[in-house]
Short mmCIF file of C-alpha atoms in Angstrom, two decimals:
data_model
loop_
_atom_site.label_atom_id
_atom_site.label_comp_id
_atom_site.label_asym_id
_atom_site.label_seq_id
_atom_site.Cartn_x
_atom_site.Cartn_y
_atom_site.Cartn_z
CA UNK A 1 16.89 -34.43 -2.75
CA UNK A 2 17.02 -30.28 -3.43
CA UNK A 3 14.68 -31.05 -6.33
CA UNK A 4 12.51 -32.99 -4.53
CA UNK A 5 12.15 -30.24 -1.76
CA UNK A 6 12.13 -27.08 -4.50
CA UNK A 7 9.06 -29.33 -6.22
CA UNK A 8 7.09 -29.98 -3.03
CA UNK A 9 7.29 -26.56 -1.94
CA UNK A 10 5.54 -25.15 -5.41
CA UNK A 11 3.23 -27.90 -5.56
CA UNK A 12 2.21 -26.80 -1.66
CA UNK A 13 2.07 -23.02 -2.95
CA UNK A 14 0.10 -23.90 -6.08
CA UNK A 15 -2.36 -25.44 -3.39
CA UNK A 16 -3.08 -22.03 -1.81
CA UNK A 17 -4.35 -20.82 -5.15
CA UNK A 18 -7.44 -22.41 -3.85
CA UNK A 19 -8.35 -20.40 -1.41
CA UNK A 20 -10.04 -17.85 -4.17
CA UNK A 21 -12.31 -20.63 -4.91
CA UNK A 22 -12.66 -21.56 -1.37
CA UNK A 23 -13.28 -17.79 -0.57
CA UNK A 24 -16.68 -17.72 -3.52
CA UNK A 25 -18.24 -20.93 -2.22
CA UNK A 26 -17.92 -19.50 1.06
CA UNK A 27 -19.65 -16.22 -0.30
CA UNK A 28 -22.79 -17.81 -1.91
CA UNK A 29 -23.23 -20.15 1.44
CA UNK A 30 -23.34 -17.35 3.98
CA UNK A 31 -25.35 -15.57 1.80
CA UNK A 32 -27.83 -17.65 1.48
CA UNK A 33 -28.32 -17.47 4.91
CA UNK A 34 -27.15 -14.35 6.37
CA UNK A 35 -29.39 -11.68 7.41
CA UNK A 36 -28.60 -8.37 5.06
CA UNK A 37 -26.64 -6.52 7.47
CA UNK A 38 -24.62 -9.19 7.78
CA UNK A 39 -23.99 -10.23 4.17
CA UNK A 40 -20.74 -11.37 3.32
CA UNK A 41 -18.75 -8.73 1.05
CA UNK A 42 -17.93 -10.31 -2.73
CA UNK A 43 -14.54 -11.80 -2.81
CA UNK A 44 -13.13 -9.53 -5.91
CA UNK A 45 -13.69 -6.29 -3.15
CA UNK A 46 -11.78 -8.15 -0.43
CA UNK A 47 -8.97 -9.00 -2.73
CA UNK A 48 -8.85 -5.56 -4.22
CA UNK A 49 -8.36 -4.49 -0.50
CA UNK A 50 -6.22 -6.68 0.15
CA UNK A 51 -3.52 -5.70 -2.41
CA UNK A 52 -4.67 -2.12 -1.22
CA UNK A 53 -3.39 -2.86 2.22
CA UNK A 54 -0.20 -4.50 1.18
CA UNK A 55 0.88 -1.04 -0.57
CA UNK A 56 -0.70 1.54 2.41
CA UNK A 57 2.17 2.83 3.82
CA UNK A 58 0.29 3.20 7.42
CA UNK A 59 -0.91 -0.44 7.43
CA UNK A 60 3.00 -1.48 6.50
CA UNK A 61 3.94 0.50 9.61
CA UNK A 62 1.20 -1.08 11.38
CA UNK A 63 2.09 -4.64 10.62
CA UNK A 64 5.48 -3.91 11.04
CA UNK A 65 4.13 -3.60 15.25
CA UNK A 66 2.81 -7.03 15.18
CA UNK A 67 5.75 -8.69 13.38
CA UNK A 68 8.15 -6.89 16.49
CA UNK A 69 5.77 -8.49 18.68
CA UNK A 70 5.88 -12.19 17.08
CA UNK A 71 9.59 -11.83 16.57
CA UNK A 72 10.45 -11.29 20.04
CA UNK A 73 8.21 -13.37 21.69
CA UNK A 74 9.54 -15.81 19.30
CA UNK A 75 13.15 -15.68 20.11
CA UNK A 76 12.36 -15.39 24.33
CA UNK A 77 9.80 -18.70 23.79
CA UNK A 78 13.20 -20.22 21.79
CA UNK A 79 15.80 -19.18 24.69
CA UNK A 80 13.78 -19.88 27.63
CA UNK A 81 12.16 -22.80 25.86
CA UNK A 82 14.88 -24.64 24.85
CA UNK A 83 16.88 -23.99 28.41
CA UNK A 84 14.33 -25.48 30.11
CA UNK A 85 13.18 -28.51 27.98
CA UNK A 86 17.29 -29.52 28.34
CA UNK A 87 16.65 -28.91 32.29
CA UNK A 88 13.63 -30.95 32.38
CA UNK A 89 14.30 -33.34 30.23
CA UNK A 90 17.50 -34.52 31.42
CA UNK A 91 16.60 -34.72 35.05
CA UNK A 92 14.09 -37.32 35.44
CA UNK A 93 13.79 -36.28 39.45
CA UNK A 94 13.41 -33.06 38.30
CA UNK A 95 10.65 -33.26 35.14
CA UNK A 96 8.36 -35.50 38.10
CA UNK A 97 8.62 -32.74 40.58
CA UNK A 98 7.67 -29.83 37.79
CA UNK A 99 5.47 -31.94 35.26
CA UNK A 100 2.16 -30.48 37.85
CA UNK A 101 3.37 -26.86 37.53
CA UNK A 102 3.74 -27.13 33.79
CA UNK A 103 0.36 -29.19 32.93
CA UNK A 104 -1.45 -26.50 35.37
CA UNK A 105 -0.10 -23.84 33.33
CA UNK A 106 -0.91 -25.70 29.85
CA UNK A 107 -4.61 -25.70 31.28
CA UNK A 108 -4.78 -22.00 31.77
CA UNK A 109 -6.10 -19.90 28.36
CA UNK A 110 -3.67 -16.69 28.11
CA UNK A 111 -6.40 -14.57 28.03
CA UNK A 112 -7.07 -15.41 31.47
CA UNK A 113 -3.71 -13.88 32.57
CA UNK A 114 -4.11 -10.72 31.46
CA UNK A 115 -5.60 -8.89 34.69
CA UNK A 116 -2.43 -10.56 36.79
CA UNK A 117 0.10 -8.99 33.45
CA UNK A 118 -2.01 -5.80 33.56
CA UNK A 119 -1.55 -5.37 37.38
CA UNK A 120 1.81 -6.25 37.51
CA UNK A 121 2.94 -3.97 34.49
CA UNK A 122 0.02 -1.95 33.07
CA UNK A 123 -2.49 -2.28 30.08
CA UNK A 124 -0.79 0.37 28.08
CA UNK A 125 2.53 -1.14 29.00
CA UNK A 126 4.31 -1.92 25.26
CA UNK A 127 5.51 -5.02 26.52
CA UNK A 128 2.19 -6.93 27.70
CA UNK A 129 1.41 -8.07 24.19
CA UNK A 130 4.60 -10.15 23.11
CA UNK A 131 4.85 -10.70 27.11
CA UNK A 132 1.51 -12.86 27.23
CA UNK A 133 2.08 -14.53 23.71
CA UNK A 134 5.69 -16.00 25.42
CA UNK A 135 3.73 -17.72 28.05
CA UNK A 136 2.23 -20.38 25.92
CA UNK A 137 4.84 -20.50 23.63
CA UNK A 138 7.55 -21.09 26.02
CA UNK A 139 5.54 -24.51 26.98
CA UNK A 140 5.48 -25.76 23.48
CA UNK A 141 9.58 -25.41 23.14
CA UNK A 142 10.07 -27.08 26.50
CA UNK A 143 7.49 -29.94 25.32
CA UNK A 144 8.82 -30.41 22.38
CA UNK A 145 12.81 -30.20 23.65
CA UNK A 146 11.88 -32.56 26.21
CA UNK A 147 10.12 -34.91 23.88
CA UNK A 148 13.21 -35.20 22.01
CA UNK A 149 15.41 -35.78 24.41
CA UNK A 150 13.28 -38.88 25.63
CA UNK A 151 13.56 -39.82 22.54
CA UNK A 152 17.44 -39.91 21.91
CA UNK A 153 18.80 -43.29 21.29
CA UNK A 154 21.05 -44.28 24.57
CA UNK A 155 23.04 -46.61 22.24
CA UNK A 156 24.26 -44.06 19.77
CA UNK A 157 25.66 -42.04 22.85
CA UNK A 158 27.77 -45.05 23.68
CA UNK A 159 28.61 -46.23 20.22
CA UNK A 160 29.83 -42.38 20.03
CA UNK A 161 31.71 -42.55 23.72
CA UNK A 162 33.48 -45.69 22.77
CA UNK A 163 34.64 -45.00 19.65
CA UNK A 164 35.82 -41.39 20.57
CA UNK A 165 36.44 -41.93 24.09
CA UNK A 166 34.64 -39.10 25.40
CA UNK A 167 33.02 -39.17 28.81
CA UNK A 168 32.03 -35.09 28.85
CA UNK A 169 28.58 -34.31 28.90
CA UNK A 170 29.36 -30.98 26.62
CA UNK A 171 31.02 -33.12 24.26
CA UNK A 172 28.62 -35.51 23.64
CA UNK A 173 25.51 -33.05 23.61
CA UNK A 174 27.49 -31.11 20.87
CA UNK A 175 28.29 -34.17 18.88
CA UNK A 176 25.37 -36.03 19.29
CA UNK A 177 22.39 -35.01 21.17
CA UNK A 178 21.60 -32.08 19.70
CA UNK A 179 21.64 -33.24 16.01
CA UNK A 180 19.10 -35.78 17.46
CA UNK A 181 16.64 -32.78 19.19
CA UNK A 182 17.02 -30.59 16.57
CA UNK A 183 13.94 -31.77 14.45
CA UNK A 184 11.87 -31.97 17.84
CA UNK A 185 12.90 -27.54 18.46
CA UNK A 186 12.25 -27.48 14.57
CA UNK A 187 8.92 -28.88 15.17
CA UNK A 188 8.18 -27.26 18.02
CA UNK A 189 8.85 -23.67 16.83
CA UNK A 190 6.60 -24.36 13.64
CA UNK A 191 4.20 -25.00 16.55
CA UNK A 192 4.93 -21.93 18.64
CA UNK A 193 4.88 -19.54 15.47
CA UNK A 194 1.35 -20.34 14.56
CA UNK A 195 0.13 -19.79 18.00
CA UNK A 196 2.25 -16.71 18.58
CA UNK A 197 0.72 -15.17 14.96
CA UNK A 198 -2.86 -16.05 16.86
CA UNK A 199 -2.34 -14.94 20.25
CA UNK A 200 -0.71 -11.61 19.28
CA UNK A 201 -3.10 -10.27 16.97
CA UNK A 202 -6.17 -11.77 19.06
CA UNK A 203 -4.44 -9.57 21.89
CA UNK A 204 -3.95 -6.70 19.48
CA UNK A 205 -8.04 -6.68 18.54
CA UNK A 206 -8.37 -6.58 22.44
CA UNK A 207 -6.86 -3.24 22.22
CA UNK A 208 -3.89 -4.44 25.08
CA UNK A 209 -0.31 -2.62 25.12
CA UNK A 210 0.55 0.46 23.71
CA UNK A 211 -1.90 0.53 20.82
CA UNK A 212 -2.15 4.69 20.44
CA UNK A 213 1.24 4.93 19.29
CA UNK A 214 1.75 1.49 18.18
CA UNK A 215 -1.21 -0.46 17.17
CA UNK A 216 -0.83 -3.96 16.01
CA UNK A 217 -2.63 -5.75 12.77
CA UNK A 218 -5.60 -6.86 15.28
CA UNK A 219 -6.05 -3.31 16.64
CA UNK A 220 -6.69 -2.13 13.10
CA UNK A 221 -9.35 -4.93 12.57
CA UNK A 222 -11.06 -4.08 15.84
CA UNK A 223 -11.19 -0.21 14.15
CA UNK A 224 -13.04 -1.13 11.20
CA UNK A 225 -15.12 -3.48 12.86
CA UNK A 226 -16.53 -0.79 14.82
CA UNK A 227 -16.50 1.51 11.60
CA UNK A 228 -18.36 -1.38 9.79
CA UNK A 229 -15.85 -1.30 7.48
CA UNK A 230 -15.87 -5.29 6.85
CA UNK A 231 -14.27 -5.86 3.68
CA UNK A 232 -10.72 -3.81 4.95
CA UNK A 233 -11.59 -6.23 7.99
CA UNK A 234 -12.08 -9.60 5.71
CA UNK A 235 -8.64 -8.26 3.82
CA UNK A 236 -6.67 -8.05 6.86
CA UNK A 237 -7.68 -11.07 8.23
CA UNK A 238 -6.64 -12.51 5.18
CA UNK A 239 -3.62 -10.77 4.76
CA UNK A 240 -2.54 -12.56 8.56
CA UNK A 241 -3.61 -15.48 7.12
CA UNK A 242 -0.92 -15.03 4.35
CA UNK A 243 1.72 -14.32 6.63
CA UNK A 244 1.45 -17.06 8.43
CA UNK A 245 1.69 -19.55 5.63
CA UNK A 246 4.78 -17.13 4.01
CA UNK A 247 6.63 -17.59 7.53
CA UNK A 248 5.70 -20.97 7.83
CA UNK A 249 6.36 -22.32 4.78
CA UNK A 250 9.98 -20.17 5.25
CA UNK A 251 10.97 -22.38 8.05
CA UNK A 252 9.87 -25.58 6.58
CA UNK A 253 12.38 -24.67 3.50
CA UNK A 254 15.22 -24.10 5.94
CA UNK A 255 13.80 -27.33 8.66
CA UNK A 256 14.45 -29.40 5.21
CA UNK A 257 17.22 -27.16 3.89
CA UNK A 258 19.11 -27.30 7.40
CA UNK A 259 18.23 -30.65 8.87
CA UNK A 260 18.30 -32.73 5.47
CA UNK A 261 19.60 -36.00 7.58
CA UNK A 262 15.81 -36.06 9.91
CA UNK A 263 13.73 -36.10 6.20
CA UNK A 264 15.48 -38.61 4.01
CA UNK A 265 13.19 -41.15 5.21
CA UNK A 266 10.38 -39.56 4.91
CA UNK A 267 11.50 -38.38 1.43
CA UNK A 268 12.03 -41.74 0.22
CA UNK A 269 8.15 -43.03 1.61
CA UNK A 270 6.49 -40.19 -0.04
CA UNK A 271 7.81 -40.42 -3.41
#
């Protein structure tokens, strides 16, 4: 089964060697159409930029800003996330009374909360960034942790309390509920790391937080934007681009690495 999962992972990577192609046919189409101040730069100049950026020492430090602002909106959306999904999604009383609150806040962009965050704690504040990228974030874990608890198989509980005798709710969460709900938070935190990667650079181009001292990825684009500098601004967006499939193809290795028992199935269809 590790074979199978070390071969579909460099098959998937070989797949991304695409994107150079992709990235030419692109080229020639907007060309053709583009007026000339708007031409799109030649691919070979936006790679060359792009390893150029992934040496600068002062667009490392830089991206290192954006990754402390995905990583800890990351783990708060995972804490909060998963607390509340169990809260919800054990109490059916209690997932009917809060199931308005949470589909009106679903409905709500995050960009429309930012004059209530930058009231409450300031638009230079160095929290607002990973602050507002928790919000959605948090509603995909407790979604997702709530799906798979509605999902659990009542029978295996009692097969499980007969056979061991336990009756304590602990127990039987640690023995068997969570081993079922584990591919639902796996799935779910895939989920919330592609939309924190968006929502915290998209913030970081809007020049929120504390961006004199710390500027993100997305303030840097929004500089050489302005400076017309577009192929550093087609390289960066690239290089997010690549981050976001290194991080997410990272936690499919240890989703598959960690919970093995979830993917046999769907090993054995896709052979």
């Amino acid at each position: 089964m590790k074979n199978k999962v070390i071969y579909r992972n460099i098959n998937s990577s070989l797949g991304f060697l695409i994107l150079p192609l992709v990235l030419v046919i692109l080229c020639v189409i907007v060309n053709q159409f583009a007026p000339q101040k708007l031409q799109f730069p030649e691919p070979k100049y936006i790679f060359k930029d792009l390893l150029f950026s992934i040496t600068d020492k002062s667009i490392l430090i830089i991206l290192g800003n954006t990754f402390k602002n995905i990583l800890i909106a990351l783990f708060v959306s995972f804490v909060f996330g998963v607390f509340f999904g169990l809260i919800l999604g054990y109490n059916r009383k209690v997932w009917n009374l809060s199931q308005p609150t949470v589909d009106f806040f679903r409905s709500i962009p995050v960009t429309f909360l930012i004059p209530a965050t930058a009231l409450l704690l300031g638009v230079t504040s160095s929290n607002i960034v990973w602050i507002l990228s928790t919000y959605p974030c948090i509603l995909i874990m407790i979604l997702n942790v709530r799906a798979g608890l509605t999902k659990q198989e009542r029978e295996r509980v009692l097969s499980f309390s007969m056979i061991n005798g336990a009756t304590k709710p602990l127990k039987i969460f640690f023995k068997v509920t969570i081993f079922e709900i584990l591919p639902d938070i796996s799935t779910g935190f895939r989920i919330a790391l592609s939309y924190c990667i968006v929502i915290v650079t998209v913030l970081e181009y809007l020049n929120l937080g504390n961006n004199g001292n710390s500027p993100g990825i997305g303030k840097l684009i929004s500089q050489e934007a302005d400076n017309l500098n577009y192929t550093r601004v087609y390289a960066l967006i690239f290089l997010i681009g690549f981050i976001g499939f290194f991080l997410n193809k990272i936690v499919e290795i240890l989703d598959y690495s960690i919970l093995h028992w979830s993917k046999s199935d769907s090993n054995d269809n896709t052979k």
